[in-house]
Amino acid sequence: MASYSVFKSPVLRNLAACRRQFGTTAAARSTRARIPAALEERVTQALDGMKKAGTFKTERVITTPQNSSIKVQNSTTPVLAFCANNYLGLADHLVVVQCISQFLDTCSNGLSSVRFICGTPKIHKDLEDQMSKFYGQHESGDTILYASCFDANAGIFESLLTDQDAIISDSLNHASIIDGVRLCKAKRFRYANGNVEDLDRQLTLAAEAGCRVKMVATDGVFSMDGVIAPLKDICDVVEKHDAILFVDDAHATGFLGPTGRGSGEYWGVMDRIHLVNSTLGKALGGASGGYTVGDKLLVSVLRNTSRPYLFSNTLAPSVVGAAEAAIDLVDNPTTRGPLLDQLWSNARLFRTRMSEAGFVLAGEGHAIIPVMLGDARLASKMAEKMLERGIYVVGFSYPVVPKDKARIRVQLSAAHTTEQVNGAVDAFIEVGRELNVI
Ligand SMILES: *Cc1c(COP(=O)(O)O)cnc(C)c1O
C-alpha cells in the first residue's frame, strides 16, 4: 500500500498523476441484471410519454467552473448563464474556493460516519454557531447541519409533529416540503399560495379538528414565480392562532433583506419565525448542505430523532469550510455591499428594460424574473434561440408550472456585469420579435 504521505504530496493530489503512478483498475466487464418485462415495458412507455410531451429532461454538460460565463461541451463559444442559483457569484469566488483547499490540507476528505457515532468535528460546530449568530439566535437558538436542505425538510416534520398535530402548508411549497410532510403523521391542511385569508381559515379548521400543535409551512420565496411570501401578514395570522411558523428560505438566504439574512429580514420579522430551513447550495457558495435554525429545544429534538441527520453522513469538511467563507463574505459589510448592489442593480435593469420592451414578467423584488410565454413549445423554442445567441436560459412548463403558464425563468447574479445583463436583454428582444412574443 502506498504511504499516506505519498498521496498527501501536492503533485500526486492531482488525480491524473495518481493514476499514472499507481495505475487504474481495469474497467469491470459490463454486466446487466435483467429487468422484468413488465417493468421494462412500463418505464419505456413512461419515458416515451415524457418525450412526446416535451417534459423529458436532458442535461447539458458544462466544461468550465460555474460562473456568469460558461462553456457547454462540444461548443467552442462561451455562453452567459442566467439560470443558476448563484445569486452572489460565490460558487466560483476566489475566497470561497481557496478556503476549500485550505480545509483539505487540514481536515480529512470526510468523516466516514454520522456525527453521533464517530465524533463531531469542530468545524461543523463552528459553522453551526456561525449560522445561529447570523440569524441572531446564538442565545436561545441553535443550528443543525444536514447534507442538503432536502434532507432538512425530510426530517423536520416527522421529528417535531405527531398525529395530534397539524401542518398547514402553502399550495406552492417546494417538493422537499411536500415529501417531508408525507413522512409525518400530523393532519394536513393546505392553503392557497400566499393567501393569508385562506391560511386563517385552514388554521381555524385545524383548531376545530382538535389539533394541538399547528405548524404553518411556507417557502420564503416561490422560485417558479419569483414571489416573496407575505411573511408579515402570515406572522400576524400565525400568532392569532398560537401556531408556529416554519420558513424554507432557500431562494433568499444570503441576499434578500438589507444584510442578506433572508425573507424574514426583508419583512422585518426574523424574531417572529420559529424555524428556518435553508441551503448552502444556492447563494452561499453553491456546493451542498442544508440546515435548520431555531429554538434550542426543537433543534435538540432534531439531533436526536431526525432520520436524515441520524442515518446519513455529514457534510464534507471542505464544504463546511467553504460555507464558512461564504457566510463571512455576506456578514461583512465591506464585501456584502458591492455584491448586493450589483445583484439588485442587475435585477432592476433586467426588469425595467424587459418590461419596456413589452415582455410580460412575473414576480417582484427578487432576482428570479420569469418571462411569461404561456405555450410550452414556445418557451423551449425561445430558450433554444437564446442559447444560439449565447444566452443560457431554460424554459419551464407543465408539470413544474401550471398548464398554459410556461415561462423562461431568468436568474440574475452579482457575477453578471451590467454589460452582460444588457446583452441578455438585447438577445431577448431580438428573439422575442422573431417569435412574435413582443
Ligand atoms: C433548492 C431548494 C431546496 C433544496 O435544497 P438542497 O440543499 O439543494 O437540497 C429546498 N427547498 C427549496 C425551497 C429550494 O428552492
GROMACS .gro file of C-alpha atoms and ligand atoms in nm:
model
  453
    1MET     CA    1   0.000   0.000   0.000
    2ALA     CA    2   0.127   0.345  -0.083
    3SER     CA    3   0.211   0.555   0.216
    4TYR     CA    4  -0.029   0.829   0.318
    5SER     CA    5   0.238   1.093   0.272
    6VAL     CA    6   0.274   0.999  -0.093
    7PHE     CA    7  -0.091   1.080  -0.151
    8LYS     CA    8  -0.054   1.398   0.054
    9SER     CA    9   0.216   1.525  -0.181
   10PRO     CA   10   0.087   1.817  -0.383
   11VAL     CA   11   0.198   1.659  -0.708
   12LEU     CA   12   0.009   1.337  -0.651
   13ARG     CA   13  -0.300   1.501  -0.514
   14ASN     CA   14  -0.366   1.556  -0.879
   15LEU     CA   15  -0.584   1.261  -0.977
   16ALA     CA   16  -0.421   1.213  -1.315
   17ALA     CA   17  -0.078   1.192  -1.153
   18CYS     CA   18  -0.204   0.937  -0.901
   19ARG     CA   19  -0.337   0.722  -1.181
   20ARG     CA   20  -0.008   0.740  -1.367
   21GLN     CA   21   0.187   0.642  -1.059
   22PHE     CA   22  -0.029   0.359  -0.933
   23GLY     CA   23  -0.225   0.256  -1.240
   24THR     CA   24  -0.600   0.242  -1.267
   25THR     CA   25  -0.803  -0.069  -1.206
   26ALA     CA   26  -0.915  -0.234  -1.528
   27ALA     CA   27  -1.272  -0.146  -1.612
   28ALA     CA   28  -1.509  -0.417  -1.493
   29ARG     CA   29  -1.676  -0.618  -1.766
   30SER     CA   30  -2.013  -0.469  -1.848
   31THR     CA   31  -2.288  -0.673  -1.688
   32ARG     CA   32  -2.657  -0.625  -1.659
   33ALA     CA   33  -2.916  -0.784  -1.434
   34ARG     CA   34  -3.225  -0.845  -1.640
   35ILE     CA   35  -3.524  -0.616  -1.576
   36PRO     CA   36  -3.862  -0.795  -1.565
   37ALA     CA   37  -4.060  -0.736  -1.886
   38ALA     CA   38  -4.348  -0.568  -1.704
   39LEU     CA   39  -4.117  -0.304  -1.555
   40GLU     CA   40  -3.926  -0.252  -1.878
   41GLU     CA   41  -4.249  -0.201  -2.071
   42ARG     CA   42  -4.388   0.043  -1.816
   43VAL     CA   43  -4.080   0.262  -1.790
   44THR     CA   44  -4.031   0.263  -2.166
   45GLN     CA   45  -4.386   0.388  -2.207
   46ALA     CA   46  -4.339   0.647  -1.935
   47LEU     CA   47  -4.020   0.779  -2.097
   48ASP     CA   48  -4.183   0.789  -2.441
   49GLY     CA   49  -4.473   0.982  -2.290
   50MET     CA   50  -4.233   1.239  -2.144
   51LYS     CA   51  -4.053   1.275  -2.477
   52LYS     CA   52  -4.384   1.332  -2.660
   53ALA     CA   53  -4.498   1.587  -2.402
   54GLY     CA   54  -4.167   1.771  -2.421
   55THR     CA   55  -4.102   1.714  -2.049
   56PHE     CA   56  -3.813   1.466  -2.087
   57LYS     CA   57  -3.503   1.619  -1.934
   58THR     CA   58  -3.161   1.608  -2.091
   59GLU     CA   59  -2.862   1.751  -1.909
   60ARG     CA   60  -2.628   1.990  -2.081
   61VAL     CA   61  -2.265   1.916  -1.995
   62ILE     CA   62  -2.062   2.220  -1.896
   63THR     CA   63  -1.685   2.215  -1.900
   64THR     CA   64  -1.596   2.529  -1.704
   65PRO     CA   65  -1.647   2.641  -1.344
   66GLN     CA   66  -1.993   2.777  -1.260
   67ASN     CA   67  -1.972   3.148  -1.332
   68SER     CA   68  -2.152   3.415  -1.533
   69SER     CA   69  -1.977   3.288  -1.846
   70ILE     CA   70  -1.958   2.911  -1.900
   71LYS     CA   71  -1.876   2.666  -2.180
   72VAL     CA   72  -2.111   2.393  -2.289
   73GLN     CA   73  -1.950   2.070  -2.413
   74ASN     CA   74  -1.896   2.048  -2.791
   75SER     CA   75  -1.937   2.421  -2.832
   76THR     CA   76  -1.639   2.650  -2.872
   77THR     CA   77  -1.800   2.979  -2.779
   78PRO     CA   78  -1.880   3.054  -2.416
   79VAL     CA   79  -2.237   3.137  -2.315
   80LEU     CA   80  -2.372   3.360  -2.039
   81ALA     CA   81  -2.551   3.166  -1.765
   82PHE     CA   82  -2.880   3.318  -1.650
   83CYS     CA   83  -3.024   3.004  -1.493
   84ALA     CA   84  -2.814   2.927  -1.183
   85ASN     CA   85  -2.896   2.995  -0.819
   86ASN     CA   86  -2.553   3.156  -0.793
   87TYR     CA   87  -2.710   3.484  -0.675
   88LEU     CA   88  -2.395   3.631  -0.523
   89GLY     CA   89  -2.146   3.473  -0.761
   90LEU     CA   90  -1.985   3.285  -0.471
   91ALA     CA   91  -1.982   2.945  -0.648
   92ASP     CA   92  -1.656   3.045  -0.814
   93HIS     CA   93  -1.545   3.319  -0.574
   94LEU     CA   94  -1.171   3.314  -0.511
   95VAL     CA   95  -1.201   3.341  -0.131
   96VAL     CA   96  -1.451   3.053  -0.115
   97VAL     CA   97  -1.258   2.825  -0.348
   98GLN     CA   98  -0.926   2.892  -0.172
   99CYS     CA   99  -1.090   2.807   0.157
  100ILE     CA  100  -1.177   2.459   0.029
  101SER     CA  101  -0.816   2.373  -0.043
  102GLN     CA  102  -0.711   2.511   0.294
  103PHE     CA  103  -0.957   2.279   0.469
  104LEU     CA  104  -0.848   1.987   0.254
  105ASP     CA  105  -0.496   2.043   0.385
  106THR     CA  106  -0.601   2.039   0.749
  107CYS     CA  107  -0.901   1.804   0.759
  108SER     CA  108  -0.979   1.468   0.608
  109ASN     CA  109  -1.189   1.432   0.294
  110GLY     CA  110  -1.477   1.320   0.509
  111LEU     CA  111  -1.592   1.170   0.836
  112SER     CA  112  -1.688   0.823   0.712
  113SER     CA  113  -1.974   0.826   0.957
  114VAL     CA  114  -2.253   1.020   1.114
  115ARG     CA  115  -2.165   1.267   1.386
  116PHE     CA  116  -2.311   1.095   1.691
  117ILE     CA  117  -2.105   0.782   1.630
  118CYS     CA  118  -1.754   0.889   1.535
  119GLY     CA  119  -1.728   1.234   1.688
  120THR     CA  120  -1.850   1.566   1.565
  121PRO     CA  121  -1.583   1.784   1.401
  122LYS     CA  122  -1.510   2.122   1.550
  123ILE     CA  123  -1.555   2.296   1.215
  124HIS     CA  124  -1.910   2.161   1.194
  125LYS     CA  125  -1.985   2.304   1.540
  126ASP     CA  126  -1.819   2.632   1.437
  127LEU     CA  127  -2.036   2.660   1.125
  128GLU     CA  128  -2.348   2.584   1.329
  129ASP     CA  129  -2.254   2.859   1.579
  130GLN     CA  130  -2.179   3.097   1.295
  131MET     CA  131  -2.521   3.021   1.142
  132SER     CA  132  -2.701   3.073   1.474
  133LYS     CA  133  -2.529   3.413   1.512
  134PHE     CA  134  -2.615   3.500   1.151
  135TYR     CA  135  -2.981   3.457   1.246
  136GLY     CA  136  -2.942   3.634   1.583
  137GLN     CA  137  -3.017   3.302   1.755
  138HIS     CA  138  -2.690   3.247   1.942
  139GLU     CA  139  -2.857   3.265   2.286
  140SER     CA  140  -3.190   3.089   2.263
  141GLY     CA  141  -3.140   2.908   1.936
  142ASP     CA  142  -2.921   2.654   1.766
  143THR     CA  143  -2.842   2.528   1.415
  144ILE     CA  144  -2.821   2.170   1.286
  145LEU     CA  145  -2.642   2.091   0.960
  146TYR     CA  146  -2.768   1.844   0.702
  147ALA     CA  147  -2.625   1.709   0.377
  148SER     CA  148  -2.890   1.915   0.195
  149CYS     CA  149  -3.193   2.134   0.252
  150PHE     CA  150  -3.394   1.850   0.100
  151ASP     CA  151  -3.279   1.637   0.394
  152ALA     CA  152  -3.356   1.913   0.643
  153ASN     CA  153  -3.711   1.923   0.506
  154ALA     CA  154  -3.738   1.544   0.506
  155GLY     CA  155  -3.650   1.528   0.875
  156ILE     CA  156  -3.816   1.822   1.042
  157PHE     CA  157  -4.190   1.749   1.029
  158GLU     CA  158  -4.175   1.385   1.133
  159SER     CA  159  -3.944   1.473   1.424
  160LEU     CA  160  -4.147   1.757   1.566
  161LEU     CA  161  -4.511   1.671   1.495
  162THR     CA  162  -4.737   1.378   1.590
  163ASP     CA  163  -5.082   1.263   1.481
  164GLN     CA  164  -5.224   1.503   1.742
  165ASP     CA  165  -5.084   1.799   1.547
  166ALA     CA  166  -5.146   1.982   1.219
  167ILE     CA  167  -4.931   2.103   0.935
  168ILE     CA  168  -5.075   2.389   0.729
  169SER     CA  169  -4.879   2.411   0.406
  170ASP     CA  170  -4.873   2.663   0.119
  171SER     CA  171  -5.002   2.506  -0.204
  172LEU     CA  172  -4.684   2.601  -0.395
  173ASN     CA  173  -4.430   2.477  -0.142
  174HIS     CA  174  -4.115   2.307  -0.267
  175ALA     CA  175  -4.121   1.933  -0.343
  176SER     CA  176  -3.897   1.858  -0.044
  177ILE     CA  177  -4.150   2.015   0.196
  178ILE     CA  178  -4.426   1.809   0.035
  179ASP     CA  179  -4.220   1.492   0.080
  180GLY     CA  180  -4.129   1.583   0.438
  181VAL     CA  181  -4.495   1.639   0.522
  182ARG     CA  182  -4.580   1.299   0.369
  183LEU     CA  183  -4.345   1.131   0.614
  184CYS     CA  184  -4.517   1.282   0.915
  185LYS     CA  185  -4.840   1.172   1.082
  186ALA     CA  186  -4.980   1.519   1.152
  187LYS     CA  187  -5.314   1.615   0.993
  188ARG     CA  188  -5.258   1.801   0.667
  189PHE     CA  189  -5.414   2.130   0.563
  190ARG     CA  190  -5.328   2.329   0.252
  191TYR     CA  191  -5.382   2.698   0.185
  192ALA     CA  192  -5.387   2.878  -0.149
  193ASN     CA  193  -5.046   3.022  -0.242
  194GLY     CA  194  -4.966   3.329  -0.033
  195ASN     CA  195  -5.333   3.370   0.060
  196VAL     CA  196  -5.349   3.487   0.420
  197GLU     CA  197  -5.731   3.471   0.444
  198ASP     CA  198  -5.723   3.107   0.337
  199LEU     CA  199  -5.441   3.040   0.585
  200ASP     CA  200  -5.659   3.191   0.858
  201ARG     CA  201  -5.949   2.961   0.755
  202GLN     CA  202  -5.731   2.649   0.747
  203LEU     CA  203  -5.589   2.730   1.091
  204THR     CA  204  -5.945   2.759   1.225
  205LEU     CA  205  -6.028   2.419   1.068
  206ALA     CA  206  -5.718   2.268   1.229
  207ALA     CA  207  -5.821   2.404   1.569
  208GLU     CA  208  -6.175   2.269   1.522
  209ALA     CA  209  -6.027   1.929   1.437
  210GLY     CA  210  -5.866   1.935   1.782
  211CYS     CA  211  -5.507   1.961   1.661
  212ARG     CA  212  -5.273   2.061   1.941
  213VAL     CA  213  -4.964   2.200   1.772
  214LYS     CA  214  -5.029   2.383   1.446
  215MET     CA  215  -4.727   2.440   1.223
  216VAL     CA  216  -4.754   2.671   0.922
  217ALA     CA  217  -4.501   2.591   0.648
  218THR     CA  218  -4.407   2.820   0.360
  219ASP     CA  219  -4.126   2.886   0.118
  220GLY     CA  220  -3.976   3.230   0.185
  221VAL     CA  221  -3.961   3.280  -0.192
  222PHE     CA  222  -4.156   3.085  -0.453
  223SER     CA  223  -3.890   3.001  -0.704
  224MET     CA  224  -4.101   2.943  -1.014
  225ASP     CA  225  -4.268   3.284  -0.978
  226GLY     CA  226  -4.000   3.499  -0.814
  227VAL     CA  227  -4.254   3.597  -0.549
  228ILE     CA  228  -4.163   3.670  -0.186
  229ALA     CA  229  -4.409   3.513   0.064
  230PRO     CA  230  -4.606   3.779   0.260
  231LEU     CA  231  -4.439   3.685   0.589
  232LYS     CA  232  -4.553   3.990   0.785
  233ASP     CA  233  -4.921   3.909   0.731
  234ILE     CA  234  -4.850   3.538   0.777
  235CYS     CA  235  -4.687   3.610   1.117
  236ASP     CA  236  -4.996   3.804   1.228
  237VAL     CA  237  -5.224   3.509   1.146
  238VAL     CA  238  -4.983   3.254   1.295
  239GLU     CA  239  -4.973   3.448   1.623
  240LYS     CA  240  -5.351   3.497   1.628
  241HIS     CA  241  -5.388   3.117   1.622
  242ASP     CA  242  -5.099   3.047   1.859
  243ALA     CA  243  -4.935   2.839   1.584
  244ILE     CA  244  -4.568   2.811   1.490
  245LEU     CA  245  -4.408   2.927   1.166
  246PHE     CA  246  -4.162   2.732   0.952
  247VAL     CA  247  -3.995   2.904   0.655
  248ASP     CA  248  -3.783   2.738   0.384
  249ASP     CA  249  -3.559   3.022   0.274
  250ALA     CA  250  -3.351   2.851   0.005
  251HIS     CA  251  -3.404   3.128  -0.252
  252ALA     CA  252  -3.344   3.413  -0.006
  253THR     CA  253  -3.059   3.318   0.228
  254GLY     CA  254  -2.753   3.535   0.175
  255PHE     CA  255  -2.904   3.806  -0.042
  256LEU     CA  256  -3.262   3.902   0.046
  257GLY     CA  257  -3.312   4.168   0.315
  258PRO     CA  258  -3.080   4.463   0.390
  259THR     CA  259  -2.798   4.238   0.520
  260GLY     CA  260  -2.881   3.920   0.329
  261ARG     CA  261  -3.044   3.731   0.616
  262GLY     CA  262  -3.337   3.627   0.404
  263SER     CA  263  -3.711   3.678   0.372
  264GLY     CA  264  -3.758   3.723   0.749
  265GLU     CA  265  -3.521   4.019   0.745
  266TYR     CA  266  -3.682   4.151   0.426
  267TRP     CA  267  -4.014   4.180   0.613
  268GLY     CA  268  -3.859   4.272   0.949
  269VAL     CA  269  -4.000   3.958   1.116
  270MET     CA  270  -3.690   3.746   1.185
  271ASP     CA  271  -3.780   3.723   1.554
  272ARG     CA  272  -4.133   3.600   1.475
  273ILE     CA  273  -4.027   3.293   1.273
  274HIS     CA  274  -3.982   2.977   1.481
  275LEU     CA  275  -3.785   2.760   1.240
  276VAL     CA  276  -3.589   2.832   0.922
  277ASN     CA  277  -3.457   2.567   0.686
  278SER     CA  278  -3.221   2.670   0.411
  279THR     CA  279  -2.944   2.559   0.180
  280LEU     CA  280  -2.572   2.616   0.137
  281GLY     CA  281  -2.617   2.508  -0.226
  282LYS     CA  282  -2.753   2.832  -0.369
  283ALA     CA  283  -2.629   3.183  -0.277
  284LEU     CA  284  -2.395   3.063  -0.001
  285GLY     CA  285  -2.130   2.911  -0.225
  286GLY     CA  286  -2.340   2.675  -0.433
  287ALA     CA  287  -2.183   2.347  -0.315
  288SER     CA  288  -2.415   2.146  -0.095
  289GLY     CA  289  -2.555   2.129   0.253
  290GLY     CA  290  -2.860   2.247   0.438
  291TYR     CA  291  -2.960   2.338   0.789
  292THR     CA  292  -3.235   2.410   1.037
  293VAL     CA  293  -3.200   2.710   1.267
  294GLY     CA  294  -3.439   2.778   1.551
  295ASP     CA  295  -3.528   2.719   1.913
  296LYS     CA  296  -3.262   2.519   2.104
  297LEU     CA  297  -3.511   2.266   2.236
  298LEU     CA  298  -3.650   2.190   1.892
  299VAL     CA  299  -3.304   2.160   1.736
  300SER     CA  300  -3.209   1.925   2.018
  301VAL     CA  301  -3.504   1.704   1.924
  302LEU     CA  302  -3.387   1.708   1.562
  303ARG     CA  303  -3.035   1.599   1.659
  304ASN     CA  304  -3.186   1.303   1.840
  305THR     CA  305  -3.465   1.193   1.609
  306SER     CA  306  -3.431   1.343   1.261
  307ARG     CA  307  -3.366   1.048   1.033
  308PRO     CA  308  -3.166   1.217   0.753
  309TYR     CA  309  -2.936   1.351   1.028
  310LEU     CA  310  -2.903   1.026   1.218
  311PHE     CA  311  -2.868   0.791   0.921
  312SER     CA  312  -2.670   0.984   0.662
  313ASN     CA  313  -2.311   1.102   0.654
  314THR     CA  314  -2.240   1.459   0.750
  315LEU     CA  315  -2.106   1.730   0.521
  316ALA     CA  316  -1.751   1.707   0.386
  317PRO     CA  317  -1.518   1.931   0.591
  318SER     CA  318  -1.407   2.120   0.280
  319VAL     CA  319  -1.770   2.204   0.204
  320VAL     CA  320  -1.815   2.326   0.562
  321GLY     CA  321  -1.506   2.545   0.526
  322ALA     CA  322  -1.632   2.695   0.202
  323ALA     CA  323  -1.969   2.770   0.361
  324GLU     CA  324  -1.795   2.950   0.650
  325ALA     CA  325  -1.606   3.162   0.397
  326ALA     CA  326  -1.929   3.238   0.208
  327ILE     CA  327  -2.111   3.347   0.524
  328ASP     CA  328  -1.809   3.561   0.625
  329LEU     CA  329  -1.840   3.741   0.291
  330VAL     CA  330  -2.211   3.802   0.348
  331ASP     CA  331  -2.162   3.903   0.711
  332ASN     CA  332  -1.901   4.165   0.632
  333PRO     CA  333  -2.049   4.496   0.508
  334THR     CA  334  -1.736   4.566   0.302
  335THR     CA  335  -1.773   4.251   0.095
  336ARG     CA  336  -2.152   4.221   0.115
  337GLY     CA  337  -2.223   4.576  -0.003
  338PRO     CA  338  -2.080   4.556  -0.355
  339LEU     CA  339  -2.225   4.205  -0.409
  340LEU     CA  340  -2.579   4.308  -0.311
  341ASP     CA  341  -2.552   4.636  -0.503
  342GLN     CA  342  -2.450   4.455  -0.821
  343LEU     CA  343  -2.716   4.183  -0.782
  344TRP     CA  344  -3.005   4.425  -0.726
  345SER     CA  345  -2.895   4.675  -0.987
  346ASN     CA  346  -2.876   4.384  -1.237
  347ALA     CA  347  -3.225   4.267  -1.138
  348ARG     CA  348  -3.370   4.619  -1.166
  349LEU     CA  349  -3.202   4.679  -1.502
  350PHE     CA  350  -3.330   4.349  -1.645
  351ARG     CA  351  -3.686   4.402  -1.520
  352THR     CA  352  -3.707   4.764  -1.637
  353ARG     CA  353  -3.569   4.705  -1.985
  354MET     CA  354  -3.768   4.384  -2.043
  355SER     CA  355  -4.097   4.549  -1.934
  356GLU     CA  356  -4.028   4.848  -2.154
  357ALA     CA  357  -3.969   4.610  -2.445
  358GLY     CA  358  -4.318   4.466  -2.390
  359PHE     CA  359  -4.245   4.132  -2.222
  360VAL     CA  360  -4.484   4.004  -1.956
  361LEU     CA  361  -4.285   3.936  -1.640
  362ALA     CA  362  -4.393   3.762  -1.321
  363GLY     CA  363  -4.276   3.822  -0.964
  364GLU     CA  364  -4.145   4.132  -0.795
  365GLY     CA  365  -3.847   4.245  -0.592
  366HIS     CA  366  -3.641   3.930  -0.649
  367ALA     CA  367  -3.353   3.816  -0.868
  368ILE     CA  368  -3.573   3.543  -1.018
  369ILE     CA  369  -3.753   3.709  -1.309
  370PRO     CA  370  -3.984   3.479  -1.508
  371VAL     CA  371  -4.058   3.581  -1.866
  372MET     CA  372  -4.414   3.459  -1.917
  373LEU     CA  373  -4.485   3.291  -2.253
  374GLY     CA  374  -4.781   3.061  -2.194
  375ASP     CA  375  -4.716   2.792  -2.451
  376ALA     CA  376  -4.468   2.516  -2.357
  377ARG     CA  377  -4.331   2.475  -2.707
  378LEU     CA  378  -4.281   2.849  -2.744
  379ALA     CA  379  -4.088   2.855  -2.415
  380SER     CA  380  -3.850   2.579  -2.520
  381LYS     CA  381  -3.812   2.723  -2.872
  382MET     CA  382  -3.726   3.061  -2.726
  383ALA     CA  383  -3.471   2.910  -2.486
  384GLU     CA  384  -3.308   2.731  -2.781
  385LYS     CA  385  -3.282   3.051  -2.982
  386MET     CA  386  -3.141   3.236  -2.682
  387LEU     CA  387  -2.870   2.973  -2.648
  388GLU     CA  388  -2.782   3.020  -3.014
  389ARG     CA  389  -2.722   3.385  -2.924
  390GLY     CA  390  -2.501   3.289  -2.633
  391ILE     CA  391  -2.755   3.326  -2.351
  392TYR     CA  392  -2.820   3.015  -2.145
  393VAL     CA  393  -3.177   3.026  -2.008
  394VAL     CA  394  -3.429   2.747  -1.954
  395GLY     CA  395  -3.796   2.708  -2.039
  396PHE     CA  396  -4.023   2.573  -1.764
  397SER     CA  397  -4.354   2.411  -1.844
  398TYR     CA  398  -4.615   2.173  -1.700
  399PRO     CA  399  -4.593   1.993  -1.456
  400VAL     CA  400  -4.332   2.223  -1.300
  401VAL     CA  401  -4.564   2.522  -1.355
  402PRO     CA  402  -4.941   2.523  -1.432
  403LYS     CA  403  -5.059   2.431  -1.785
  404ASP     CA  404  -5.055   2.732  -2.023
  405LYS     CA  405  -4.823   2.919  -1.788
  406ALA     CA  406  -4.495   2.816  -1.949
  407ARG     CA  407  -4.211   3.059  -1.898
  408ILE     CA  408  -3.841   3.123  -1.919
  409ARG     CA  409  -3.706   3.173  -1.570
  410VAL     CA  410  -3.420   3.421  -1.569
  411GLN     CA  411  -3.197   3.443  -1.263
  412LEU     CA  412  -2.970   3.740  -1.211
  413SER     CA  413  -2.644   3.723  -1.020
  414ALA     CA  414  -2.385   3.957  -0.874
  415ALA     CA  415  -2.145   3.774  -1.104
  416HIS     CA  416  -2.310   3.937  -1.409
  417THR     CA  417  -2.172   4.266  -1.532
  418THR     CA  418  -2.409   4.541  -1.642
  419GLU     CA  419  -2.290   4.479  -1.997
  420GLN     CA  420  -2.379   4.108  -1.974
  421VAL     CA  421  -2.730   4.191  -1.848
  422ASN     CA  422  -2.778   4.437  -2.133
  423GLY     CA  423  -2.656   4.169  -2.376
  424ALA     CA  424  -2.917   3.925  -2.243
  425VAL     CA  425  -3.197   4.181  -2.279
  426ASP     CA  426  -3.084   4.263  -2.636
  427ALA     CA  427  -3.094   3.892  -2.723
  428PHE     CA  428  -3.442   3.857  -2.568
  429ILE     CA  429  -3.569   4.150  -2.775
  430GLU     CA  430  -3.430   4.004  -3.099
  431VAL     CA  431  -3.568   3.656  -3.032
  432GLY     CA  432  -3.895   3.795  -2.894
  433ARG     CA  433  -3.956   3.985  -3.219
  434GLU     CA  434  -3.862   3.685  -3.428
  435LEU     CA  435  -4.114   3.465  -3.244
  436ASN     CA  436  -4.382   3.737  -3.226
  437VAL     CA  437  -4.376   3.747  -2.849
  438ILE     CA  438  -4.336   4.126  -2.846
  439LIG     C1  439  -3.340   2.426  -0.377
  439LIG     C2  440  -3.440   2.412  -0.272
  439LIG     C3  441  -3.432   2.309  -0.177
  439LIG     C4  442  -3.329   2.201  -0.186
  439LIG     O1  443  -3.204   2.248  -0.143
  439LIG     P1  444  -3.079   2.147  -0.149
  439LIG     O2  445  -2.987   2.198  -0.045
  439LIG     O3  446  -3.025   2.155  -0.287
  439LIG     O4  447  -3.131   2.011  -0.118
  439LIG     C5  448  -3.525   2.306  -0.076
  439LIG     N1  449  -3.622   2.399  -0.067
  439LIG     C6  450  -3.635   2.498  -0.157
  439LIG     C7  451  -3.745   2.598  -0.142
  439LIG     C8  452  -3.546   2.507  -0.263
  439LIG     O5  453  -3.559   2.604  -0.353
   0.00000   0.00000   0.00000
